[in-house]
Amino acid sequence: MLKFILRRIGVSALVLLGASFLMYMLVINSGDPLKDLRESNAQNREQLMAQRAELLRLDDSPLERYWDWLSGVLGCFTGNCDLGVTINGVQVLGLTQQAAASSLRLITLATLLAIVVGVALGILTAIRQYSGFDYTITFSAFLFFSLPVFWAATLLKEYAAIQYNNWIAVGQYAPWTIVIAAAVVGFVLQAVLGGSTRRRLVTAGSAFAFVAVVMFVFNALNWWREPTFGLAGVLVVSGAAGVLVTALVTGLRNRRVLYAALTTTVVGVVAYLAFAPLLVNQPSWLLLAGLFVLTLLVSAGIGAAWGGFSRRQAVLVTLVTGVITSLLVVGDILIANWASFLGLKSRPISTIGSQTPNFTGDFWERVLDMGTQIILPTVLLTLVSVATHSRYTRSSMLETLNQDYVRTARSKGLSEREVIVKHAFRNALIPITTIVAFDFAALIGGAVITEQVFGWKGMGALFQDGLNAVDPAPVMAFFLVTGVAAVLMNLVADLAYAALDPRIRR
């Protein structure tokens, strides 16, 4: 395996080297970097042109300029990283650090959401093939996949930002809105669960009544402007998540694993009570990272202690339950700070930028600000990727479900959960892993347009500004970050192949 990894890294390095040379040559020959100065009427125009020519080393040969850039990149391995300067004399390294942090945060979050949602929808549509739910998801997938990114972004800015900001000033649903929302939820739920006509009607009616009552209660409590979740909410939702994860991994008959998941939930809530003063009064990213690592360690310990003969599955279940519990804790704190955040920013969903300029809130209010800024571009990129993931997952699952070993598993009397999770899904993941790696690279390209529409100062803006000015340094910085990220994702995919299929390890 080590030899395989080293060989892949070597091949990837050669690919990046050749691609970087081609990209550099294309950029420096894409236009005239002195065009704006040639058209200038400034009295010192010649002097300015000479300064820029010296800054960009236009008198040197392209090979010398490329070698100079490559030497600066190789210096990153020795601590002397030099990515050059922009056409205005600004160090590209500093710009790249800021832009990469914004773009990778956006792309990583969109990728994770797309994988979870897309794979889940793909499995459900494969199990419910040719059902109303399958047709609905299939139609939606093709619709989202074919949507032009810039047009979908405009719709999101109008309805998910501008109209939402107008509505949140009051935070009350109109009666017709409650009726329509409840009807849509009831229709979707009965399509997902299926069954006889009577069962569908009961499902739709129950869902309609439940959603309508909840929305009326939220109106009465003014929940959307002054929301609460609380310790009880964290306990109930995380406990339900633990039961669900247990049902998927081992089944509810394995009591030791179920008890491990519930123990993780209780310990997480108790830890929330213990660390609440620190989280509320002295929060920091370092504290959150440390508590998250502690969560993983404690969760794994609980799984190992309870697991018995199912120790491996118990550790997996408790780790997932612990992560969900920690996310719910953070969500509860953010919900508690939503009212004060609205006091500082009455129109919370922004359409431009990655953060609000001169925002003066505390730590959690700044987290809310960053979250509301990232939500629209993340939703846009996720919708496009979910379409791809769901279709490939459905296709792969259907192919796997028709294999002989799946029929054999059913004939041996295994439960449908075991057949789907242990036999079909594991083998269906191999082609899906390939799509995830390629989709990450595609998301980077799509993020260039998304960042432009939402005014997100990330790698896309760096690339576009450099290309428009025929300035190779910012463009090559974009290539360096996104190219390395794409290569790493493909390497992770190769390692995932080996984990999923032991034959590949040989």
Short mmCIF file of C-alpha atoms in Angstrom, two decimals:
data_model
loop_
_atom_site.label_atom_id
_atom_site.label_comp_id
_atom_site.label_asym_id
_atom_site.label_seq_id
_atom_site.Cartn_x
_atom_site.Cartn_y
_atom_site.Cartn_z
CA MET A 1 0.00 0.00 0.00
CA LEU A 2 2.82 2.40 0.84
CA LYS A 3 4.46 1.71 -2.50
CA PHE A 4 1.16 2.35 -4.25
CA ILE A 5 0.69 5.67 -2.41
CA LEU A 6 4.21 6.84 -3.23
CA ARG A 7 3.74 5.90 -6.87
CA ARG A 8 0.48 7.83 -7.02
CA ILE A 9 2.07 10.87 -5.42
CA GLY A 10 4.92 10.76 -7.93
CA VAL A 11 2.57 10.51 -10.90
CA SER A 12 0.43 13.32 -9.49
CA ALA A 13 3.49 15.54 -9.07
CA LEU A 14 4.43 15.00 -12.73
CA VAL A 15 0.87 15.80 -13.82
CA LEU A 16 0.88 19.02 -11.77
CA LEU A 17 4.27 19.99 -13.19
CA GLY A 18 3.17 19.56 -16.80
CA ALA A 19 -0.17 21.24 -16.21
CA SER A 20 1.45 24.19 -14.42
CA PHE A 21 3.82 24.77 -17.35
CA LEU A 22 0.93 24.69 -19.82
CA MET A 23 -1.17 27.01 -17.65
CA TYR A 24 1.68 29.50 -17.26
CA MET A 25 2.31 29.67 -20.99
CA LEU A 26 -1.37 30.10 -21.77
CA VAL A 27 -1.74 32.95 -19.29
CA ILE A 28 1.28 35.00 -20.36
CA ASN A 29 0.20 34.68 -23.99
CA SER A 30 -3.47 35.47 -23.38
CA GLY A 31 -3.10 39.24 -23.78
CA ASP A 32 -1.04 42.34 -23.18
CA PRO A 33 -0.36 43.17 -19.49
CA LEU A 34 0.52 46.76 -20.53
CA LYS A 35 -2.71 47.39 -22.44
CA ASP A 36 -4.27 49.70 -19.86
CA LEU A 37 -1.08 51.77 -19.66
CA ARG A 38 -0.73 52.02 -23.42
CA GLU A 39 -4.19 53.62 -23.54
CA SER A 40 -3.44 55.95 -20.63
CA ASN A 41 -2.98 59.70 -21.06
CA ALA A 42 -0.75 60.02 -18.00
CA GLN A 43 2.39 62.09 -18.46
CA ASN A 44 4.56 59.41 -16.84
CA ARG A 45 3.06 56.61 -18.94
CA GLU A 46 6.41 55.39 -20.22
CA GLN A 47 7.82 55.27 -16.72
CA LEU A 48 4.81 53.30 -15.47
CA MET A 49 5.14 50.85 -18.37
CA ALA A 50 8.82 50.36 -17.61
CA GLN A 51 8.08 49.72 -13.93
CA ARG A 52 5.41 47.13 -14.72
CA ALA A 53 7.61 45.43 -17.31
CA GLU A 54 10.35 45.16 -14.71
CA LEU A 55 7.92 43.91 -12.06
CA LEU A 56 6.53 41.19 -14.34
CA ARG A 57 9.93 40.48 -15.92
CA LEU A 58 8.52 40.92 -19.41
CA ASP A 59 12.00 41.25 -20.90
CA ASP A 60 12.93 37.73 -19.73
CA SER A 61 12.09 34.61 -21.70
CA PRO A 62 8.93 32.65 -20.74
CA LEU A 63 11.03 29.70 -19.57
CA GLU A 64 13.04 31.91 -17.21
CA ARG A 65 9.89 33.43 -15.79
CA TYR A 66 8.29 29.99 -15.31
CA TRP A 67 11.42 28.63 -13.64
CA ASP A 68 11.44 31.63 -11.29
CA TRP A 69 7.83 30.91 -10.32
CA LEU A 70 8.50 27.18 -9.89
CA SER A 71 11.55 27.91 -7.71
CA GLY A 72 9.37 30.04 -5.44
CA VAL A 73 6.81 27.24 -5.15
CA LEU A 74 9.49 24.64 -4.37
CA GLY A 75 10.72 26.99 -1.66
CA CYS A 76 7.48 26.31 0.21
CA PHE A 77 8.95 22.93 1.20
CA THR A 78 11.89 24.69 2.92
CA GLY A 79 9.91 27.51 4.53
CA ASN A 80 10.78 30.14 1.90
CA CYS A 81 7.50 30.19 -0.01
CA ASP A 82 7.32 32.84 -2.74
CA LEU A 83 4.35 32.91 -5.11
CA GLY A 84 5.38 36.22 -6.64
CA VAL A 85 3.58 39.56 -6.67
CA THR A 86 0.52 40.83 -8.49
CA ILE A 87 0.56 43.41 -11.22
CA ASN A 88 0.08 46.03 -8.48
CA GLY A 89 3.02 44.79 -6.41
CA VAL A 90 0.98 42.94 -3.75
CA GLN A 91 2.36 39.66 -2.41
CA VAL A 92 0.34 36.78 -3.85
CA LEU A 93 1.04 34.49 -0.88
CA GLY A 94 -1.04 36.61 1.48
CA LEU A 95 -3.88 36.94 -1.02
CA THR A 96 -3.83 33.19 -1.63
CA GLN A 97 -4.06 32.35 2.06
CA GLN A 98 -7.17 34.50 2.48
CA ALA A 99 -8.78 33.36 -0.78
CA ALA A 100 -8.02 29.66 -0.22
CA ALA A 101 -9.54 29.77 3.27
CA SER A 102 -12.79 31.20 1.87
CA SER A 103 -13.04 28.92 -1.17
CA LEU A 104 -12.06 25.65 0.50
CA ARG A 105 -14.46 26.36 3.37
CA LEU A 106 -17.24 26.80 0.85
CA ILE A 107 -16.33 23.83 -1.35
CA THR A 108 -15.64 21.42 1.52
CA LEU A 109 -18.98 22.15 3.20
CA ALA A 110 -20.86 21.83 -0.10
CA THR A 111 -19.09 18.54 -0.88
CA LEU A 112 -19.92 17.00 2.51
CA LEU A 113 -23.57 18.03 2.30
CA ALA A 114 -23.84 16.79 -1.28
CA ILE A 115 -22.36 13.40 -0.36
CA VAL A 116 -24.67 12.86 2.61
CA VAL A 117 -27.87 14.09 0.95
CA GLY A 118 -27.13 12.76 -2.54
CA VAL A 119 -26.12 9.27 -1.43
CA ALA A 120 -29.10 9.00 0.93
CA LEU A 121 -31.54 10.04 -1.80
CA GLY A 122 -29.87 7.67 -4.26
CA ILE A 123 -30.29 4.71 -1.91
CA LEU A 124 -33.93 5.55 -1.19
CA THR A 125 -34.81 5.95 -4.86
CA ALA A 126 -33.11 2.65 -5.69
CA ILE A 127 -35.06 0.85 -2.98
CA ARG A 128 -38.29 2.55 -4.08
CA GLN A 129 -37.66 2.17 -7.82
CA TYR A 130 -40.45 3.49 -10.08
CA SER A 131 -42.39 4.87 -7.13
CA GLY A 132 -43.75 8.41 -6.93
CA PHE A 133 -40.82 9.33 -4.73
CA ASP A 134 -38.37 7.94 -7.29
CA TYR A 135 -39.97 9.92 -10.11
CA THR A 136 -40.00 13.10 -8.01
CA ILE A 137 -36.34 12.86 -7.03
CA THR A 138 -35.36 11.91 -10.59
CA PHE A 139 -37.17 14.92 -12.02
CA SER A 140 -35.66 17.22 -9.38
CA ALA A 141 -32.17 15.84 -9.99
CA PHE A 142 -32.32 16.51 -13.72
CA LEU A 143 -33.82 19.95 -13.05
CA PHE A 144 -31.08 21.01 -10.63
CA PHE A 145 -28.34 19.49 -12.77
CA SER A 146 -29.45 21.47 -15.83
CA LEU A 147 -29.96 24.79 -14.04
CA PRO A 148 -27.47 27.50 -15.08
CA VAL A 149 -25.48 28.38 -11.98
CA PHE A 150 -25.79 32.13 -12.42
CA TRP A 151 -29.59 31.93 -12.89
CA ALA A 152 -30.10 29.66 -9.88
CA ALA A 153 -27.92 32.04 -7.84
CA THR A 154 -30.13 34.96 -8.84
CA LEU A 155 -33.24 33.07 -7.73
CA LEU A 156 -31.64 32.24 -4.39
CA LYS A 157 -30.64 35.85 -3.84
CA GLU A 158 -34.18 37.00 -4.54
CA TYR A 159 -36.22 34.44 -2.60
CA ALA A 160 -33.82 33.00 0.01
CA ALA A 161 -32.20 36.33 0.90
CA ILE A 162 -34.18 39.43 -0.06
CA GLN A 163 -37.67 38.01 0.51
CA TYR A 164 -36.55 36.14 3.64
CA ASN A 165 -35.01 39.31 5.08
CA ASN A 166 -38.30 41.10 4.46
CA TRP A 167 -40.22 38.30 6.18
CA ILE A 168 -37.93 37.91 9.23
CA ALA A 169 -38.62 41.52 10.23
CA VAL A 170 -42.01 40.20 11.40
CA GLY A 171 -41.26 36.47 11.60
CA GLN A 172 -44.86 35.32 11.25
CA TYR A 173 -46.33 32.87 8.72
CA ALA A 174 -49.46 33.84 6.87
CA PRO A 175 -52.30 31.29 7.20
CA TRP A 176 -52.14 30.36 3.51
CA THR A 177 -48.38 29.79 3.83
CA ILE A 178 -48.97 27.33 6.66
CA VAL A 179 -51.59 25.45 4.64
CA ILE A 180 -49.39 25.21 1.53
CA ALA A 181 -46.28 24.16 3.48
CA ALA A 182 -48.19 21.50 5.42
CA ALA A 183 -49.75 20.18 2.20
CA VAL A 184 -46.36 19.94 0.49
CA VAL A 185 -44.82 18.06 3.44
CA GLY A 186 -47.77 15.69 3.57
CA PHE A 187 -47.56 14.99 -0.16
CA VAL A 188 -43.81 14.38 -0.10
CA LEU A 189 -43.95 12.16 3.00
CA GLN A 190 -46.70 9.92 1.63
CA ALA A 191 -44.73 9.59 -1.61
CA VAL A 192 -41.61 8.56 0.34
CA LEU A 193 -43.33 6.05 2.65
CA GLY A 194 -45.69 4.67 0.00
CA GLY A 195 -48.06 1.81 0.78
CA SER A 196 -51.76 1.36 0.10
CA THR A 197 -54.11 4.23 -0.72
CA ARG A 198 -55.44 4.27 2.83
CA ARG A 199 -51.95 4.33 4.31
CA ARG A 200 -50.94 7.18 1.99
CA LEU A 201 -53.98 9.22 3.01
CA VAL A 202 -53.33 8.63 6.71
CA THR A 203 -49.67 9.57 6.28
CA ALA A 204 -50.47 12.72 4.32
CA GLY A 205 -53.19 13.78 6.77
CA SER A 206 -51.05 13.17 9.85
CA ALA A 207 -48.10 15.04 8.37
CA PHE A 208 -50.37 17.93 7.32
CA ALA A 209 -51.85 18.25 10.80
CA PHE A 210 -48.49 17.98 12.55
CA VAL A 211 -46.75 20.59 10.38
CA ALA A 212 -49.70 22.98 10.56
CA VAL A 213 -49.84 22.76 14.37
CA VAL A 214 -46.07 23.24 14.73
CA MET A 215 -46.08 26.31 12.46
CA PHE A 216 -49.02 27.83 14.34
CA VAL A 217 -47.18 27.25 17.64
CA PHE A 218 -44.03 28.84 16.22
CA ASN A 219 -46.11 31.88 15.25
CA ALA A 220 -47.56 32.11 18.74
CA LEU A 221 -44.14 31.87 20.39
CA ASN A 222 -42.48 34.25 17.90
CA TRP A 223 -39.97 31.40 17.51
CA TRP A 224 -38.33 32.61 14.31
CA ARG A 225 -37.13 35.81 15.94
CA GLU A 226 -36.59 34.48 19.47
CA PRO A 227 -35.94 30.75 19.00
CA THR A 228 -35.17 28.21 21.72
CA PHE A 229 -34.00 24.63 21.55
CA GLY A 230 -32.62 23.85 24.96
CA LEU A 231 -31.04 20.92 26.74
CA ALA A 232 -34.13 18.78 26.30
CA GLY A 233 -34.08 19.33 22.57
CA VAL A 234 -30.41 18.32 22.37
CA LEU A 235 -31.10 15.17 24.42
CA VAL A 236 -34.14 14.07 22.41
CA VAL A 237 -32.70 14.74 18.94
CA SER A 238 -29.27 13.26 19.69
CA GLY A 239 -30.91 10.21 21.29
CA ALA A 240 -33.09 9.75 18.21
CA ALA A 241 -29.99 10.11 16.02
CA GLY A 242 -28.22 7.44 18.09
CA VAL A 243 -31.16 5.05 17.66
CA LEU A 244 -31.26 5.73 13.91
CA VAL A 245 -27.52 5.15 13.47
CA THR A 246 -27.75 1.95 15.49
CA ALA A 247 -30.65 0.74 13.35
CA LEU A 248 -28.66 1.36 10.19
CA VAL A 249 -25.36 -0.16 11.34
CA THR A 250 -26.30 -3.17 13.48
CA GLY A 251 -30.05 -3.16 13.95
CA LEU A 252 -31.92 -2.41 17.17
CA ARG A 253 -31.68 -6.03 18.34
CA ASN A 254 -28.05 -5.48 19.23
CA ARG A 255 -28.73 -3.98 22.64
CA ARG A 256 -25.11 -3.38 23.57
CA VAL A 257 -24.59 -1.10 20.60
CA LEU A 258 -27.89 0.65 21.26
CA TYR A 259 -26.95 1.23 24.90
CA ALA A 260 -23.56 2.55 23.77
CA ALA A 261 -25.26 5.10 21.51
CA LEU A 262 -27.67 6.22 24.24
CA THR A 263 -24.83 6.42 26.76
CA THR A 264 -22.93 8.66 24.34
CA THR A 265 -25.97 10.92 24.11
CA VAL A 266 -26.31 11.21 27.90
CA VAL A 267 -22.59 11.80 28.41
CA GLY A 268 -22.67 14.47 25.67
CA VAL A 269 -25.52 16.33 27.36
CA VAL A 270 -23.81 16.12 30.77
CA ALA A 271 -20.59 17.42 29.21
CA TYR A 272 -22.61 20.28 27.68
CA LEU A 273 -23.74 21.25 31.16
CA ALA A 274 -20.18 21.04 32.48
CA PHE A 275 -18.58 23.08 29.70
CA ALA A 276 -21.46 25.52 29.16
CA PRO A 277 -19.79 28.36 31.12
CA LEU A 278 -16.67 28.11 28.94
CA LEU A 279 -18.65 27.82 25.71
CA VAL A 280 -20.83 30.81 26.55
CA ASN A 281 -18.37 33.13 28.29
CA GLN A 282 -14.95 32.25 26.81
CA PRO A 283 -15.53 30.65 23.41
CA SER A 284 -12.74 30.26 20.85
CA TRP A 285 -11.97 28.10 17.83
CA LEU A 286 -9.18 26.40 19.78
CA LEU A 287 -11.62 25.49 22.56
CA LEU A 288 -14.13 24.08 20.07
CA ALA A 289 -11.43 22.03 18.33
CA GLY A 290 -10.18 20.65 21.64
CA LEU A 291 -13.68 19.72 22.80
CA PHE A 292 -14.39 18.04 19.46
CA VAL A 293 -11.27 15.88 19.78
CA LEU A 294 -12.30 15.06 23.37
CA THR A 295 -15.76 14.10 22.05
CA LEU A 296 -14.24 11.65 19.59
CA LEU A 297 -12.03 10.07 22.23
CA VAL A 298 -14.80 9.71 24.81
CA SER A 299 -17.26 8.41 22.20
CA ALA A 300 -14.78 5.79 21.00
CA GLY A 301 -14.12 4.77 24.61
CA ILE A 302 -17.83 4.33 25.29
CA GLY A 303 -18.22 2.21 22.17
CA ALA A 304 -15.23 0.04 23.11
CA ALA A 305 -16.54 -0.42 26.65
CA TRP A 306 -20.07 -1.37 25.63
CA GLY A 307 -19.32 -3.16 22.37
CA GLY A 308 -18.42 -6.68 23.41
CA PHE A 309 -18.32 -8.87 20.30
CA SER A 310 -19.67 -5.92 18.28
CA ARG A 311 -16.96 -3.55 19.44
CA ARG A 312 -16.06 -2.30 15.98
CA GLN A 313 -19.66 -1.46 15.08
CA ALA A 314 -20.24 0.05 18.52
CA VAL A 315 -17.29 2.40 18.15
CA LEU A 316 -18.55 3.49 14.73
CA VAL A 317 -22.04 4.15 16.10
CA THR A 318 -20.82 6.07 19.14
CA LEU A 319 -18.44 8.17 17.03
CA VAL A 320 -21.25 9.20 14.67
CA THR A 321 -23.59 9.82 17.61
CA GLY A 322 -20.93 11.88 19.38
CA VAL A 323 -20.35 14.04 16.32
CA ILE A 324 -24.09 14.63 15.90
CA THR A 325 -24.43 15.49 19.58
CA SER A 326 -21.58 17.99 19.40
CA LEU A 327 -23.15 19.63 16.33
CA LEU A 328 -26.46 19.88 18.17
CA VAL A 329 -24.73 21.53 21.14
CA VAL A 330 -23.18 24.15 18.88
CA GLY A 331 -26.53 24.58 17.13
CA ASP A 332 -28.28 25.14 20.47
CA ILE A 333 -25.80 27.88 21.39
CA LEU A 334 -26.21 29.55 17.99
CA ILE A 335 -30.01 29.41 18.28
CA ALA A 336 -29.77 31.06 21.70
CA ASN A 337 -27.77 33.93 20.14
CA TRP A 338 -30.06 34.40 17.12
CA ALA A 339 -32.19 37.13 18.73
CA SER A 340 -29.15 39.23 19.66
CA PHE A 341 -27.73 38.65 16.18
CA LEU A 342 -30.90 40.04 14.63
CA GLY A 343 -30.49 43.08 16.84
CA LEU A 344 -27.09 43.73 15.25
CA LYS A 345 -28.02 42.71 11.70
CA SER A 346 -31.72 43.11 10.95
CA ARG A 347 -31.31 41.63 7.44
CA PRO A 348 -29.33 38.48 8.32
CA ILE A 349 -28.97 36.75 4.92
CA SER A 350 -26.48 38.71 2.84
CA THR A 351 -26.17 38.43 -0.93
CA ILE A 352 -22.66 39.84 -1.29
CA GLY A 353 -19.37 38.96 0.40
CA SER A 354 -18.07 36.26 2.74
CA GLN A 355 -18.51 38.36 5.89
CA THR A 356 -20.16 41.58 6.99
CA PRO A 357 -17.71 44.52 7.03
CA ASN A 358 -17.12 46.10 10.45
CA PHE A 359 -19.36 43.58 12.22
CA THR A 360 -19.10 44.17 15.98
CA GLY A 361 -20.74 41.08 17.48
CA ASP A 362 -19.23 38.62 19.95
CA PHE A 363 -17.79 35.21 19.04
CA TRP A 364 -21.08 33.36 18.49
CA GLU A 365 -22.65 36.30 16.68
CA ARG A 366 -19.67 36.39 14.33
CA VAL A 367 -20.11 32.66 13.73
CA LEU A 368 -23.74 33.32 12.86
CA ASP A 369 -22.63 36.10 10.52
CA MET A 370 -20.21 33.79 8.72
CA GLY A 371 -22.87 31.08 8.57
CA THR A 372 -25.50 33.36 7.04
CA GLN A 373 -22.95 34.63 4.52
CA ILE A 374 -21.98 31.14 3.39
CA ILE A 375 -25.46 29.61 3.27
CA LEU A 376 -26.54 30.77 -0.21
CA PRO A 377 -23.42 29.76 -2.21
CA THR A 378 -23.28 26.49 -0.26
CA VAL A 379 -26.90 25.67 -1.06
CA LEU A 380 -26.30 26.48 -4.73
CA LEU A 381 -23.23 24.24 -5.08
CA THR A 382 -24.88 21.50 -3.02
CA LEU A 383 -28.00 21.40 -5.20
CA VAL A 384 -25.94 20.90 -8.34
CA SER A 385 -23.81 18.18 -6.75
CA VAL A 386 -26.72 16.39 -5.08
CA ALA A 387 -28.20 15.78 -8.52
CA THR A 388 -25.03 14.02 -9.67
CA HIS A 389 -24.55 12.01 -6.48
CA SER A 390 -28.16 10.84 -6.27
CA ARG A 391 -28.28 9.65 -9.89
CA TYR A 392 -24.99 7.75 -9.75
CA THR A 393 -25.88 6.23 -6.37
CA ARG A 394 -29.26 5.09 -7.66
CA SER A 395 -27.71 3.54 -10.75
CA SER A 396 -24.95 1.82 -8.79
CA MET A 397 -27.36 0.52 -6.16
CA LEU A 398 -29.78 -0.87 -8.76
CA GLU A 399 -26.94 -2.69 -10.49
CA THR A 400 -25.72 -4.12 -7.19
CA LEU A 401 -29.18 -5.15 -6.00
CA ASN A 402 -29.54 -7.35 -9.08
CA GLN A 403 -26.34 -9.30 -8.39
CA ASP A 404 -26.39 -12.96 -7.41
CA TYR A 405 -24.77 -12.43 -4.01
CA VAL A 406 -27.58 -10.04 -3.00
CA ARG A 407 -30.20 -12.61 -3.96
CA THR A 408 -28.23 -15.21 -2.03
CA ALA A 409 -28.16 -12.95 1.04
CA ARG A 410 -31.93 -12.56 0.88
CA SER A 411 -32.44 -16.29 0.41
CA LYS A 412 -30.37 -16.95 3.56
CA GLY A 413 -32.96 -15.02 5.55
CA LEU A 414 -30.96 -11.88 6.26
CA SER A 415 -32.95 -8.78 7.12
CA GLU A 416 -33.45 -6.15 4.45
CA ARG A 417 -31.28 -3.74 6.45
CA GLU A 418 -28.36 -6.18 6.38
CA VAL A 419 -28.85 -6.86 2.68
CA ILE A 420 -28.90 -3.14 1.81
CA VAL A 421 -26.21 -1.85 4.19
CA LYS A 422 -23.72 -4.71 4.41
CA HIS A 423 -23.96 -6.30 0.97
CA ALA A 424 -25.38 -3.89 -1.60
CA PHE A 425 -24.28 -0.44 -0.39
CA ARG A 426 -20.66 -1.35 0.34
CA ASN A 427 -20.11 -2.63 -3.20
CA ALA A 428 -22.11 0.21 -4.73
CA LEU A 429 -19.78 2.72 -3.04
CA ILE A 430 -16.83 1.94 -5.33
CA PRO A 431 -18.10 3.80 -8.43
CA ILE A 432 -19.65 6.49 -6.20
CA THR A 433 -16.21 7.19 -4.72
CA THR A 434 -14.90 8.01 -8.18
CA ILE A 435 -17.71 10.50 -8.75
CA VAL A 436 -17.04 12.21 -5.41
CA ALA A 437 -13.40 12.81 -6.35
CA PHE A 438 -14.25 14.20 -9.78
CA ASP A 439 -17.16 16.22 -8.41
CA PHE A 440 -14.84 17.99 -5.98
CA ALA A 441 -12.77 19.24 -8.91
CA ALA A 442 -15.96 20.24 -10.76
CA LEU A 443 -17.14 22.15 -7.70
CA ILE A 444 -13.93 24.18 -7.77
CA GLY A 445 -14.70 25.23 -11.34
CA GLY A 446 -18.34 25.98 -10.51
CA ALA A 447 -17.27 27.98 -7.48
CA VAL A 448 -15.58 30.50 -9.78
CA ILE A 449 -18.99 31.53 -11.15
CA THR A 450 -20.70 31.22 -7.78
CA GLU A 451 -18.12 33.42 -6.09
CA GLN A 452 -18.52 36.06 -8.78
CA VAL A 453 -22.32 36.16 -8.41
CA PHE A 454 -22.21 36.34 -4.61
CA GLY A 455 -19.21 38.66 -4.41
CA TRP A 456 -17.25 35.98 -2.55
CA LYS A 457 -13.57 36.94 -2.37
CA GLY A 458 -12.12 33.50 -2.89
CA MET A 459 -9.94 31.67 -5.36
CA GLY A 460 -12.38 32.41 -8.18
CA ALA A 461 -11.95 36.16 -7.77
CA LEU A 462 -8.19 35.72 -7.56
CA PHE A 463 -8.21 33.72 -10.80
CA GLN A 464 -10.47 36.12 -12.66
CA ASP A 465 -8.59 39.26 -11.61
CA GLY A 466 -5.28 37.72 -12.63
CA LEU A 467 -6.59 36.49 -15.96
CA ASN A 468 -8.18 39.83 -16.84
CA ALA A 469 -4.93 41.64 -16.09
CA VAL A 470 -2.76 38.99 -17.85
CA ASP A 471 -1.02 38.58 -14.50
CA PRO A 472 0.30 35.00 -14.17
CA ALA A 473 1.06 35.00 -10.43
CA PRO A 474 -2.58 35.03 -9.13
CA VAL A 475 -3.70 32.60 -11.82
CA MET A 476 -0.92 30.19 -10.93
CA ALA A 477 -1.79 30.52 -7.25
CA PHE A 478 -5.35 29.46 -8.13
CA PHE A 479 -3.98 26.53 -10.10
CA LEU A 480 -1.65 25.53 -7.27
CA VAL A 481 -4.36 25.42 -4.61
CA THR A 482 -7.15 23.90 -6.68
CA GLY A 483 -4.86 21.50 -8.54
CA VAL A 484 -3.32 20.14 -5.36
CA ALA A 485 -6.79 19.84 -3.78
CA ALA A 486 -8.09 17.89 -6.79
CA VAL A 487 -5.05 15.58 -6.78
CA LEU A 488 -5.44 14.94 -3.05
CA MET A 489 -9.11 14.09 -3.50
CA ASN A 490 -8.21 11.55 -6.19
CA LEU A 491 -5.59 10.05 -3.87
CA VAL A 492 -8.20 9.80 -1.11
CA ALA A 493 -10.51 8.08 -3.60
CA ASP A 494 -7.80 5.53 -4.41
CA LEU A 495 -7.32 4.81 -0.71
CA ALA A 496 -11.07 4.49 -0.29
CA TYR A 497 -11.08 1.86 -3.06
CA ALA A 498 -8.63 -0.21 -1.05
CA ALA A 499 -10.74 0.13 2.10
CA LEU A 500 -13.93 -0.87 0.30
CA ASP A 501 -12.51 -3.72 -1.80
CA PRO A 502 -9.69 -5.81 -0.29
CA ARG A 503 -8.76 -7.11 -3.76
CA ILE A 504 -7.50 -3.65 -4.74
CA ARG A 505 -4.95 -3.71 -1.91
CA ARG A 506 -3.11 -6.47 -3.73
#
